[in-house]
């Protein structure tokens, strides 16, 4: 988690606008994917991270009630984002189901209940459905909390400065001065 958090923060540039919710969806998604699946090759990790972030953003922006919730376009985008994640995720899960050696990641608990040798308590499709649910739950909630925390820190420069000092590692350069410009309001409001 620390490596992903540091890499995420290191990619930000002072003065450059940033969609913090999208950035937090990618960071939280990458952490959730690594926790659930274990190590994957970089291309697969990048693809799944982007697809999970896209699904998470769609889930947080789709209206839940009223005329807008019944509109075809948002529902179609949500379905496309779901399929966009589920298809490559299913390939990863199938590869792990077919692996000859036991796994050590969190998905292994679901996999031990899956497949023909285990008596098929869960089949591959069910394992994939469970994985999508776990990943989106972890990503959406974590990204929202992290986004709100960063927004709140940006509104309180003294608290931001204290957090930066507390996070500094021995030998790190001093933290930058907190921004004095008013931060953007959340949700574009």
XYZ file of C-alpha atoms in Angstrom:
189
model
C 0.000 0.000 0.000
C 2.796 2.402 0.872
C 4.522 1.857 -2.472
C 1.311 2.516 -4.393
C 0.492 5.582 -2.286
C 3.999 7.003 -2.734
C 4.001 6.363 -6.489
C 0.603 8.024 -6.792
C 1.650 11.128 -4.860
C 5.007 11.296 -6.680
C 3.185 11.538 -10.014
C 1.438 14.765 -8.987
C 2.997 18.095 -9.982
C 2.557 21.380 -8.059
C 0.118 23.691 -9.788
C -1.149 20.978 -12.137
C -4.925 20.369 -11.923
C -5.812 16.875 -10.765
C -9.047 14.904 -10.771
C -8.519 13.640 -7.236
C -11.478 11.239 -7.308
C -10.113 9.549 -10.449
C -6.608 9.417 -8.957
C -7.933 7.919 -5.725
C -10.017 5.368 -7.677
C -6.854 4.246 -9.495
C -4.776 4.081 -6.297
C -7.448 2.310 -4.242
C -8.193 -0.011 -7.158
C -4.563 -0.987 -7.562
C -4.287 -1.729 -3.844
C -7.514 -3.770 -3.873
C -6.455 -5.713 -6.966
C -3.039 -6.528 -5.542
C -4.597 -7.581 -2.233
C -7.170 -9.817 -3.871
C -5.164 -11.256 -6.774
C -1.580 -11.052 -5.602
C 1.142 -10.199 -8.075
C 0.165 -9.876 -11.725
C 2.250 -8.764 -14.677
C 2.440 -4.989 -15.153
C 0.266 -4.905 -18.280
C -2.529 -6.891 -16.597
C -2.235 -4.825 -13.438
C -2.469 -1.562 -15.405
C -5.447 -2.789 -17.446
C -7.379 -4.062 -14.426
C -6.570 -0.904 -12.442
C -7.903 1.386 -15.168
C -10.993 -0.755 -15.742
C -11.744 -0.967 -12.001
C -11.263 2.801 -11.642
C -13.625 3.399 -14.578
C -16.276 1.118 -13.067
C -15.875 2.782 -9.674
C -16.309 6.249 -11.198
C -19.418 5.092 -13.073
C -20.840 3.611 -9.881
C -20.376 6.866 -7.983
C -21.787 9.091 -10.722
C -24.851 7.098 -11.825
C -28.029 8.511 -10.318
C -29.816 6.039 -8.067
C -33.362 7.432 -8.293
C -35.642 9.577 -10.430
C -35.768 9.967 -14.200
C -31.993 10.157 -14.483
C -31.631 6.702 -12.908
C -33.901 5.223 -15.543
C -32.081 6.912 -18.437
C -30.520 4.510 -20.912
C -27.154 6.233 -21.420
C -25.857 6.142 -17.798
C -27.039 2.537 -17.420
C -25.270 1.561 -20.647
C -22.014 3.237 -19.541
C -22.216 1.419 -16.211
C -22.816 -1.921 -17.966
C -19.903 -1.286 -20.350
C -17.615 -0.435 -17.436
C -18.717 -3.585 -15.600
C -18.069 -5.786 -18.650
C -14.783 -3.975 -19.285
C -13.522 -5.048 -15.857
C -15.169 -8.449 -15.613
C -13.788 -9.845 -18.898
C -10.055 -9.492 -18.109
C -10.682 -10.275 -14.437
C -12.351 -13.553 -15.433
C -9.225 -14.467 -17.439
C -7.039 -13.875 -14.356
C -9.328 -15.951 -12.175
C -9.478 -18.783 -14.724
C -5.683 -18.827 -14.871
C -5.549 -19.125 -11.095
C -8.203 -21.859 -11.063
C -6.093 -23.804 -13.549
C -2.821 -23.185 -11.671
C -1.190 -26.375 -10.339
C 0.015 -24.792 -7.083
C -1.987 -23.164 -4.295
C -2.016 -19.395 -4.129
C -1.330 -17.075 -1.220
C -3.459 -14.042 -2.113
C -6.913 -13.348 -0.676
C -8.660 -14.759 -3.721
C -7.270 -18.149 -2.713
C -10.049 -18.490 -0.124
C -12.633 -18.295 -2.892
C -10.589 -20.509 -5.182
C -10.363 -23.305 -2.640
C -14.155 -23.491 -2.815
C -14.140 -23.470 -6.606
C -13.347 -25.863 -9.370
C -14.034 -29.531 -9.976
C -11.540 -30.852 -7.403
C -13.218 -28.882 -4.610
C -16.680 -30.198 -5.293
C -17.667 -26.959 -7.046
C -19.011 -25.010 -4.091
C -18.361 -21.954 -6.298
C -17.753 -22.112 -10.013
C -15.464 -19.730 -11.878
C -18.319 -17.364 -12.762
C -19.400 -17.124 -9.130
C -15.835 -16.505 -8.003
C -15.575 -13.717 -10.590
C -18.848 -12.169 -9.400
C -17.599 -12.236 -5.795
C -14.283 -10.693 -6.872
C -16.007 -7.846 -8.746
C -18.178 -7.130 -5.703
C -15.185 -7.097 -3.327
C -13.062 -4.957 -5.641
C -15.723 -2.334 -6.301
C -16.727 -2.134 -2.640
C -13.114 -1.644 -1.593
C -12.344 0.851 -4.343
C -15.427 3.072 -4.242
C -15.486 3.546 -0.474
C -11.730 3.915 -0.048
C -11.394 6.356 -2.958
C -14.237 8.496 -1.631
C -12.761 8.660 1.874
C -9.267 9.454 0.569
C -10.632 12.146 -1.767
C -12.560 13.778 1.046
C -9.548 13.626 3.391
C -7.331 15.335 0.798
C -9.998 17.952 0.104
C -10.329 18.648 3.825
C -6.556 18.903 4.283
C -6.344 21.314 1.354
C -8.883 23.556 3.083
C -6.867 23.561 6.327
C -3.233 24.441 5.503
C -1.961 24.114 9.093
C -3.380 20.603 9.389
C -1.933 19.766 5.961
C 1.502 20.998 7.040
C 1.361 18.904 10.231
C 0.354 15.758 8.305
C 3.161 16.302 5.797
C 5.679 16.679 8.625
C 4.362 13.540 10.331
C 4.647 11.559 7.100
C 8.156 12.700 6.255
C 10.762 9.956 6.381
C 14.187 10.613 7.905
C 16.330 12.244 5.242
C 13.347 13.485 3.205
C 13.419 17.118 2.099
C 11.118 19.406 4.088
C 7.483 19.307 2.940
C 6.330 21.999 0.522
C 4.410 24.925 1.909
C 0.660 24.325 1.862
C -1.207 25.806 -1.061
C -2.942 29.072 -0.275
C -5.378 28.980 -3.176
C -8.925 27.925 -2.404
C -9.357 24.271 -3.435
C -12.029 23.150 -5.842
C -15.234 22.046 -4.230
C -16.000 18.327 -4.291
C -18.300 16.846 -6.921
C -17.950 19.918 -9.147
C -20.452 21.895 -7.075
